[in-house]
Short mmCIF file of C-alpha atoms and ligand atoms in Angstrom, two decimals:
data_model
loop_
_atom_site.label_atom_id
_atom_site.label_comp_id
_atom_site.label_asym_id
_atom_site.label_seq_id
_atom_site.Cartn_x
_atom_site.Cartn_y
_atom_site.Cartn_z
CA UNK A 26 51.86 28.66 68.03
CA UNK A 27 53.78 28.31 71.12
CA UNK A 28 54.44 24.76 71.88
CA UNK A 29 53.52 23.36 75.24
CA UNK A 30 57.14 23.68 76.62
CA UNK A 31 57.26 27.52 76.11
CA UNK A 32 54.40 28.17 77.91
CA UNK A 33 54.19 29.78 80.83
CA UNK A 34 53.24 27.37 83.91
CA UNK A 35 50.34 28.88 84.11
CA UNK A 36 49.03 28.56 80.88
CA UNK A 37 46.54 25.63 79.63
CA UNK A 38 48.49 22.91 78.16
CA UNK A 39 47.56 20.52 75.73
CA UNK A 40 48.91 17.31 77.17
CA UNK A 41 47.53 16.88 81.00
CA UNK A 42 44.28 19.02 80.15
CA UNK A 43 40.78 18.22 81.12
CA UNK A 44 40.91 15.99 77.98
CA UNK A 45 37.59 14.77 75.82
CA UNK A 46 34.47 13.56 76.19
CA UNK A 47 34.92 11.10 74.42
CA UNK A 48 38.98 9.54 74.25
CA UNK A 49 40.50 10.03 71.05
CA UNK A 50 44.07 9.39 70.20
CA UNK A 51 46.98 12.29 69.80
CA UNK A 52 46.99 14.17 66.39
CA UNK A 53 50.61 13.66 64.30
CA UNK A 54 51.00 17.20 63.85
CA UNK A 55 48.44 19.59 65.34
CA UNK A 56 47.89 19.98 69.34
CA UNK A 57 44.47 18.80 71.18
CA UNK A 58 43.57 22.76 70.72
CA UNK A 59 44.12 23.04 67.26
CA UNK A 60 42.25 20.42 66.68
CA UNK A 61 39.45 22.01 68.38
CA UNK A 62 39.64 25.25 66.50
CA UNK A 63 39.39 22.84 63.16
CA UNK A 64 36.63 21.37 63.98
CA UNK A 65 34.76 24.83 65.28
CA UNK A 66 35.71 26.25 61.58
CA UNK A 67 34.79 22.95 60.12
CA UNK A 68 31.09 22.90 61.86
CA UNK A 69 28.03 23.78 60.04
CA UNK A 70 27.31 26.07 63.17
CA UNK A 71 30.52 28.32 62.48
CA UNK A 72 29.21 29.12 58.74
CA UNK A 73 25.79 30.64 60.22
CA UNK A 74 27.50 33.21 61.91
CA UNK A 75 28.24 34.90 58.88
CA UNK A 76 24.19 35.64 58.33
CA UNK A 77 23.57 36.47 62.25
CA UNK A 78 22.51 40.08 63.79
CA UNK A 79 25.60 41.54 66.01
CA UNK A 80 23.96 45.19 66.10
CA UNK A 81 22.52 45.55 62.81
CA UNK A 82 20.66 43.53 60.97
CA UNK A 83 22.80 41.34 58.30
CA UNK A 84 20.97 42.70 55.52
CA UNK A 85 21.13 46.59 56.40
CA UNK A 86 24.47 47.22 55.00
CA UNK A 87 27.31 44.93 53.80
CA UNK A 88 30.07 46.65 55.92
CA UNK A 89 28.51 46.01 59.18
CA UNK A 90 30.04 43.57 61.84
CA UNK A 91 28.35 39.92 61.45
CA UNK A 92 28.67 37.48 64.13
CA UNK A 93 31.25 36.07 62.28
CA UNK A 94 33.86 39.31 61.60
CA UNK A 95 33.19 39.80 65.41
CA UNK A 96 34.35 36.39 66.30
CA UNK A 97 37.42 36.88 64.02
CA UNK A 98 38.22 40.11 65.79
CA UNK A 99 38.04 38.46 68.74
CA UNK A 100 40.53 35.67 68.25
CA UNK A 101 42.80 38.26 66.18
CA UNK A 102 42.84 40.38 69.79
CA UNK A 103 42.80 37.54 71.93
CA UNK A 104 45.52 35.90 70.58
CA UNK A 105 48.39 38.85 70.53
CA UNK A 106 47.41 39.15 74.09
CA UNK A 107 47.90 35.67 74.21
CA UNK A 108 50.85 35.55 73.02
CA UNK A 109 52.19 38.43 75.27
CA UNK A 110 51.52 36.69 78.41
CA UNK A 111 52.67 33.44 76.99
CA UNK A 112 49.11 31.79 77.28
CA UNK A 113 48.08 29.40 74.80
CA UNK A 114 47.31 31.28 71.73
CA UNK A 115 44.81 28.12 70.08
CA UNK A 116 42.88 27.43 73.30
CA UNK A 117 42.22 31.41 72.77
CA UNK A 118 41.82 31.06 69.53
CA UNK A 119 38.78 27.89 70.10
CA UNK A 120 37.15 30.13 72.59
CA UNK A 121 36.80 33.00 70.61
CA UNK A 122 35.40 31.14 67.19
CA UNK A 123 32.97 29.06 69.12
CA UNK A 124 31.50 31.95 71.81
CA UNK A 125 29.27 33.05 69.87
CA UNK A 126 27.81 29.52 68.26
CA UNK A 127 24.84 29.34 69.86
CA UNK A 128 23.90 32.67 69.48
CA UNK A 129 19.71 33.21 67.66
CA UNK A 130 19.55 35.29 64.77
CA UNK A 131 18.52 39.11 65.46
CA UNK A 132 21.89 38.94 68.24
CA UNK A 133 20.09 39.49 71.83
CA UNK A 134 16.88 40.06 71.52
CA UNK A 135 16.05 36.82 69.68
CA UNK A 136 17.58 34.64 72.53
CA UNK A 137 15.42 37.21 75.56
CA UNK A 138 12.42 35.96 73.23
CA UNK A 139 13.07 32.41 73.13
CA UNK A 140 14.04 32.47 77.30
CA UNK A 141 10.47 34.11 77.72
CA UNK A 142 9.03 31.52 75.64
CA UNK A 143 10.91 28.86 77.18
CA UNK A 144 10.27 29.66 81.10
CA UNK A 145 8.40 26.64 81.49
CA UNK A 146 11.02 24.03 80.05
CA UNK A 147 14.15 25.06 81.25
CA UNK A 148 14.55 28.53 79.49
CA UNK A 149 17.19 29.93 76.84
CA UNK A 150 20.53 31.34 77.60
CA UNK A 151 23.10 31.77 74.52
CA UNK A 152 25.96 30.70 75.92
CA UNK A 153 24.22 27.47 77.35
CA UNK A 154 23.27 26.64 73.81
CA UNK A 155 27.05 27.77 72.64
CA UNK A 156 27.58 24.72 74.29
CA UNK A 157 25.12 22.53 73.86
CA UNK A 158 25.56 23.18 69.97
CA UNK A 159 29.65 21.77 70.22
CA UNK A 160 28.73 18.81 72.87
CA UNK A 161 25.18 18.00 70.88
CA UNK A 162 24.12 19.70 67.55
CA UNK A 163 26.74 19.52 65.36
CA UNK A 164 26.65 15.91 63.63
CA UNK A 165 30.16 15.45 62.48
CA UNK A 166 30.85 11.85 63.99
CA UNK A 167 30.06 8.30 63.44
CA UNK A 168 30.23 7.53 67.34
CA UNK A 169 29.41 10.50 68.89
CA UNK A 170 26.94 13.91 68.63
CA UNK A 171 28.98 17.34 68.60
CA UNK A 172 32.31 17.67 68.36
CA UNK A 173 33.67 16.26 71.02
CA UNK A 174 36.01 18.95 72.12
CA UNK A 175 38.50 19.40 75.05
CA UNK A 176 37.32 20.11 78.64
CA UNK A 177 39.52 23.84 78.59
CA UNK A 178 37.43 24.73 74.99
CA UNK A 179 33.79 23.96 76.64
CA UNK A 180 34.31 25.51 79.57
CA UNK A 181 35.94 28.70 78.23
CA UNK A 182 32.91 28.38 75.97
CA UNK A 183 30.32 29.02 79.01
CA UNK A 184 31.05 32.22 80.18
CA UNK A 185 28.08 32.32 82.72
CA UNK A 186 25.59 29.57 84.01
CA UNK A 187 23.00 30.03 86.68
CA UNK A 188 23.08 27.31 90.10
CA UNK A 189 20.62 25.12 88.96
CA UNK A 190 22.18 24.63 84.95
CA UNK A 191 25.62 24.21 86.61
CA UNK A 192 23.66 21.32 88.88
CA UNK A 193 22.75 19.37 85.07
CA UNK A 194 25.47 19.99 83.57
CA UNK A 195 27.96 18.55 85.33
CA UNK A 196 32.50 18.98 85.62
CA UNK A 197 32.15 21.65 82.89
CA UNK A 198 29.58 23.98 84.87
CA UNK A 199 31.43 22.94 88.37
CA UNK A 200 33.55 26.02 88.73
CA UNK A 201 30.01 27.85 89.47
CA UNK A 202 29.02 25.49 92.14
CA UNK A 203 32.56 26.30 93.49
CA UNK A 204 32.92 29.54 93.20
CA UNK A 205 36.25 29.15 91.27
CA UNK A 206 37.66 30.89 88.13
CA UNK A 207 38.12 29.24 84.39
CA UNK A 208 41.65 29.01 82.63
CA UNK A 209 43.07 32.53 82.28
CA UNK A 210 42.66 31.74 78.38
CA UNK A 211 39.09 32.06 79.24
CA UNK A 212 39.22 34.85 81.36
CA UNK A 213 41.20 36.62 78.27
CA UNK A 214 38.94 35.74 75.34
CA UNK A 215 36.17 37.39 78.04
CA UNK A 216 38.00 40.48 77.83
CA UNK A 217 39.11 39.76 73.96
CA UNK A 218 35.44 39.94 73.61
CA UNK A 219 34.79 43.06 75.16
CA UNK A 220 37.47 45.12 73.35
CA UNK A 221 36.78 43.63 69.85
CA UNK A 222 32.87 44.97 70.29
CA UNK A 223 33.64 48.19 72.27
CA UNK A 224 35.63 49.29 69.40
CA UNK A 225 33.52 47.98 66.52
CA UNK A 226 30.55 48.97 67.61
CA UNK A 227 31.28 52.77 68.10
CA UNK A 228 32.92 52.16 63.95
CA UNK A 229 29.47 50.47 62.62
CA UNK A 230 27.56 53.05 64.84
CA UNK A 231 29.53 56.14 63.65
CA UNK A 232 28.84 54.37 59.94
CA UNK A 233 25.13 53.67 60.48
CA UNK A 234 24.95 57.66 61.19
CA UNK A 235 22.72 56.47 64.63
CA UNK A 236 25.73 58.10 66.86
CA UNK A 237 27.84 61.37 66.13
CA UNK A 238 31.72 62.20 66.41
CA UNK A 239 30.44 65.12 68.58
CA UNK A 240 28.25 63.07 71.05
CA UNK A 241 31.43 60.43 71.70
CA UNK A 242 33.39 63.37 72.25
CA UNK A 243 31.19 63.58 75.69
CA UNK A 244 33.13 60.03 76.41
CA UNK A 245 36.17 61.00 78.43
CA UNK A 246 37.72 57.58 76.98
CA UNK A 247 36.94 59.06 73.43
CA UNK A 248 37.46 62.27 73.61
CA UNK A 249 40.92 61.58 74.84
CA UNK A 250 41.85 59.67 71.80
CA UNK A 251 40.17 61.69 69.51
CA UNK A 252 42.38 65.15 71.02
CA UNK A 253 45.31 62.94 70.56
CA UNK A 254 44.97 61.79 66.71
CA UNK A 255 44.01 65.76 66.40
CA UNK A 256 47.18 66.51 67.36
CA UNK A 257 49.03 64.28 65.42
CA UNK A 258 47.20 64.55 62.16
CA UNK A 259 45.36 68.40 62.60
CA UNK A 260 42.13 68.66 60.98
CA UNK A 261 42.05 65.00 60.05
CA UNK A 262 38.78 64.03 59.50
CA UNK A 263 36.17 61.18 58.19
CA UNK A 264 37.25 57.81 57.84
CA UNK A 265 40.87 57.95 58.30
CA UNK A 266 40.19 60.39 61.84
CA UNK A 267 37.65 57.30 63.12
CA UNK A 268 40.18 54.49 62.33
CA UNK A 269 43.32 56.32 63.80
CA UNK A 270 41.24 56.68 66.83
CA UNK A 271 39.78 52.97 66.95
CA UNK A 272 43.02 51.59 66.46
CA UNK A 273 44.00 53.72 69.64
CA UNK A 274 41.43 52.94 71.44
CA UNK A 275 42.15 49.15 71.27
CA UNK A 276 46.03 49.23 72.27
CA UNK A 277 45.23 51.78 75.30
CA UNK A 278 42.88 48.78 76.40
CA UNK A 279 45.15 45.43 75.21
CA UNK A 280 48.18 47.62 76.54
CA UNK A 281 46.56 48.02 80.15
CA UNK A 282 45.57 44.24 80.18
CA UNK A 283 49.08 42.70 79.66
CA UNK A 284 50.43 44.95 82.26
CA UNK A 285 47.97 44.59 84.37
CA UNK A 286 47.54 41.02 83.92
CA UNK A 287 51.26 40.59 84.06
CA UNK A 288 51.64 42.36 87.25
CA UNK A 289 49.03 40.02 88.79
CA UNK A 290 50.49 36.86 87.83
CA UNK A 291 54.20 38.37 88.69
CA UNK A 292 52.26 38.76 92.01
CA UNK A 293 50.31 35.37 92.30
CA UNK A 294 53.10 33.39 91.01
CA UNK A 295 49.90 30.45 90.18
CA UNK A 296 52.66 27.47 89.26
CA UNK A 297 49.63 25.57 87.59
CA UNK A 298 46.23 25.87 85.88
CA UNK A 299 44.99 24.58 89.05
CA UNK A 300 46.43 27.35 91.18
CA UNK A 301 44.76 29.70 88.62
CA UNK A 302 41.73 28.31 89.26
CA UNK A 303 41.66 28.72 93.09
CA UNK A 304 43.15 32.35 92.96
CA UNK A 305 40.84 34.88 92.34
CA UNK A 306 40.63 36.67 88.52
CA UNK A 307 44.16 37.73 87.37
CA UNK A 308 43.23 38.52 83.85
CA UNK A 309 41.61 42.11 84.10
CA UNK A 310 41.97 45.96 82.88
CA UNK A 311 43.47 48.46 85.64
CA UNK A 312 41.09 50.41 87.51
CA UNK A 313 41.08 53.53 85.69
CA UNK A 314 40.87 51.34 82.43
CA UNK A 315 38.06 49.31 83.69
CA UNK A 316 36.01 52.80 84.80
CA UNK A 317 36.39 54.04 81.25
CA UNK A 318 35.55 50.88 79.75
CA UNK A 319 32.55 51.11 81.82
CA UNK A 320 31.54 54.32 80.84
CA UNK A 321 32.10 53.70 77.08
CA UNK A 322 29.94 50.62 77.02
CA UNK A 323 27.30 52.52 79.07
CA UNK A 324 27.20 55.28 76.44
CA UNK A 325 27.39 52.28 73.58
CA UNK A 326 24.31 50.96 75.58
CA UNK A 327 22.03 54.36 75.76
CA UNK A 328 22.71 56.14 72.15
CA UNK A 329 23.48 53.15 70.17
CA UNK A 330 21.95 49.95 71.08
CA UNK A 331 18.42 51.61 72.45
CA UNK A 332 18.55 53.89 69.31
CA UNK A 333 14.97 53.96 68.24
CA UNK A 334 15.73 52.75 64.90
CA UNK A 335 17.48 49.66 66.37
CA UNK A 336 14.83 49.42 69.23
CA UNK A 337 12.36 49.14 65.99
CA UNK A 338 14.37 46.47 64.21
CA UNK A 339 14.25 44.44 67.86
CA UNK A 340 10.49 45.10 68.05
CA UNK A 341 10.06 43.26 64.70
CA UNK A 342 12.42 40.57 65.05
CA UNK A 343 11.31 39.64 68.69
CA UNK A 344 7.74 39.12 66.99
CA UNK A 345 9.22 36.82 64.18
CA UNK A 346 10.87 34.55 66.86
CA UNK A 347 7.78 34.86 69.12
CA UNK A 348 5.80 33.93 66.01
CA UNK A 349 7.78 31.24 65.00
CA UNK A 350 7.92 29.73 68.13
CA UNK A 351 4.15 29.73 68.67
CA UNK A 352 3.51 28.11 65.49
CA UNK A 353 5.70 25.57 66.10
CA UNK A 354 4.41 24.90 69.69
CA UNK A 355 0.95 24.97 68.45
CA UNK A 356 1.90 22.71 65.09
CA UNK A 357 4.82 20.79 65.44
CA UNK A 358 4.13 18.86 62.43
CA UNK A 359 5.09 22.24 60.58
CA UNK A 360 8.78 21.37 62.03
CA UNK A 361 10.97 19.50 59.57
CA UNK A 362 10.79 15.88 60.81
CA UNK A 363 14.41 15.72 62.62
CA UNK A 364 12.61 18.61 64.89
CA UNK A 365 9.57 17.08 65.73
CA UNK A 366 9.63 14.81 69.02
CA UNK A 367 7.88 11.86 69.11
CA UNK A 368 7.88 11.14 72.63
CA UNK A 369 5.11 12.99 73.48
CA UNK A 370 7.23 15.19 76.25
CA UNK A 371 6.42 18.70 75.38
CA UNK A 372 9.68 20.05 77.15
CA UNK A 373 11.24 17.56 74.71
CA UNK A 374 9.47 19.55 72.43
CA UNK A 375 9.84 22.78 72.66
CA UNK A 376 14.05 22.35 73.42
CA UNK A 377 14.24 20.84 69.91
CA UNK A 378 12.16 23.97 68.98
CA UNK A 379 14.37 26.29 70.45
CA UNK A 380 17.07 24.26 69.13
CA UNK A 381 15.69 24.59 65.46
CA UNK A 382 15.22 28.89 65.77
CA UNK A 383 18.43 29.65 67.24
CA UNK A 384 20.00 27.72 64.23
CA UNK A 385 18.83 30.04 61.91
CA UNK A 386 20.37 32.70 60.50
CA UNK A 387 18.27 36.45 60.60
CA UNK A 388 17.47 35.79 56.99
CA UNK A 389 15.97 32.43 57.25
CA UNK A 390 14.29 33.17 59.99
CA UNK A 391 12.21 35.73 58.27
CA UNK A 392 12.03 33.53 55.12
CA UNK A 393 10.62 30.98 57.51
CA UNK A 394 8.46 33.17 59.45
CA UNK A 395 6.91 34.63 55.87
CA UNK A 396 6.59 30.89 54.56
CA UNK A 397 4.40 30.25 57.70
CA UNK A 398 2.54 33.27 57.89
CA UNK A 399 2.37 35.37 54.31
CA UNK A 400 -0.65 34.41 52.52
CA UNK A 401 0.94 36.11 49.49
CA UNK A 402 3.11 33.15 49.89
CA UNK A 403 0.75 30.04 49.48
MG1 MG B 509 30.98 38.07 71.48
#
């Protein structure tokens, strides 16, 4: 970790942040960030991950990303970049552990389901409950709910919000109202993000056998690569020829960001996280970078995640979530009793209902969706 002082001025620093919820006093010996991170690792929310849908179902092979190997290759490539542009390295490391927290199990599909469902009280948005799990769910605390974490983590945390959330929620949704930009820690873990699953994806697609070596090679991104680790290792193949070009594939992108990014701060000059804020993004890939990006992730989007095998694992696992969520609706004494609400408010209701779904991982939720509706199970 860098200490504060070696920061660049840009940079989010510890002491004269956004600070807490809720004041606590300094730690001896970690920073407010690290302490953050802790208690991310520490929550009950983190664990789940490792049972949640990023592409594939959990259970459909054991070498597949999970939610929570994607969020560790996230903060692995968020914080060298980090580090590089002397940002701080734990506020990246927060983000990228807790952006996926409030993700449903079955990855997107499940939280499209539970928005539908939830039209009339508010809807469902992942990153909304990302948040809501840190600030509410999580009971860690004698004096508080959540975890009480810094302003930088919880807004790096909500990556989106629509006008009228940002209206409810308050300083951490502001920067939408305003049209203004998060710390560039944020803006990195963003793009942390979207390297980490760019590459993975194409390795657990290539593994799954859903997308081929010779339809990537129609990727000029790929096929670039690909021609390169050719040359260097001729007739290369399998395994080794896949990881040789992953690995490639994620320093062409981290390499463009840092000088890229570097460029535009050289340019900028912001002398504070509140000059970042007011200046437009200045963590992003180069042009040429971003097109190919683009065109990778638009490939990712047609041959891998519409697949027809993965479009038949969504059909199924949108009708579990639908299923559950109509049972529940129609039944809420089915709910364990911490999710039933007794006020008699049926938005009340059906938030502590979403609440209770997106908290499960994909294999409880079809547990609990057999439990309800098997009668083989009685
Ligand atoms: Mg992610």
């Amino acid at each position: 970790m860098l200490p504060d002082d070696l920061l660049a001025p840009y940079a989010a620093h510890a002491s004269g942040g956004g600070g807490r919820r809720f004041a606590e006093t300094p730690h001896a010996s970690r920073s407010e960030f690290q302490r953050d991170r802790d208690r991310i690792i520490h929550s009950s929310a983190f664990r789940r991950l490792e049972y949640k849908t990023q592409v594939f179902l959990n259970h459909e092979g054991d070498l597949f990303r999970t939610r929570l190997t994607h969020s560790l290759e996230v903060a692995q490539i968020g914080r060298s970049l980090a580090r590089n542009l002397r940002l701080n390295e734990d506020l990246v490391e927060a983000i990228s552990l807790a952006h996926d927290l409030g993700h449903t199990p079955f990855g997107h599909v499940g939280q499209d389901v539970l928005n539908e469902c939830m039209q009339e009280h508010g809807g469902f948005e992942h990153n909304l409950q990302s948040l809501r799990v840190v600030d509410e769910l999580e009971e860690h605390y004698g004096a508080y709910d959540g975890l009480n974490l810094m302003f930088e983590t919880r807004e790096g945390i909500l990556k989106h919000c629509s006008l009228n959330n940002a209206r409810l929620l308050g300083p951490v949704a502001q920067r939408f109202i305003d049209r203004t930009q998060p710390s560039l820690e944020a803006q990195l873990t963003n793009l942390a993000d979207e390297i980490a699953y760019n590459s993975h994806d194409i390795d657990d697609g290539l593994r799954s056998g859903l997308i081929t070596i010779a339809q990537l090679e129609q990727v000029e991104f790929f096929a670039r690569l690909w021609r390169d680790v050719q040359q260097h290792f001729p007739g290369l193949s399998g395994r080794r020829a896949i990881y040789e070009t992953l690995r490639r594939l994620i320093t062409a992108l981290a390499d463009d960001l840092i000088v890229t990014s570097s460029r535009l701060l050289a340019d900028a000059a912001p002398k504070s996280i509140d000059e970042v804020r007011a200046a437009p993004p200045l963590i992003r890939f180069s042009d040429p970078m971003r097109k190919d990006a683009t065109e990778l992730k638009r490939f990712l989007r047609e041959n891998l995640y519409r697949h027809y095998k993965v479009n038949r694992m969504r059909v199924k696992a949108s009708r579990i979530v639908r299923e559950l969520y109509g049972a529940f609706m129609a039944d809420p004494v089915l709910l364990p009793p911490d999710y039933q609400d007794k006020s008699g408010d049926v938005s009340k209701q059906a938030r502590k209902i979403a609440d209770y779904i997106a908290g499960m991982t994909d294999r409880y939720a079809i547990r609990e969706h057999r439990r309800l509706f098997s009668l083989e199970e009685l």
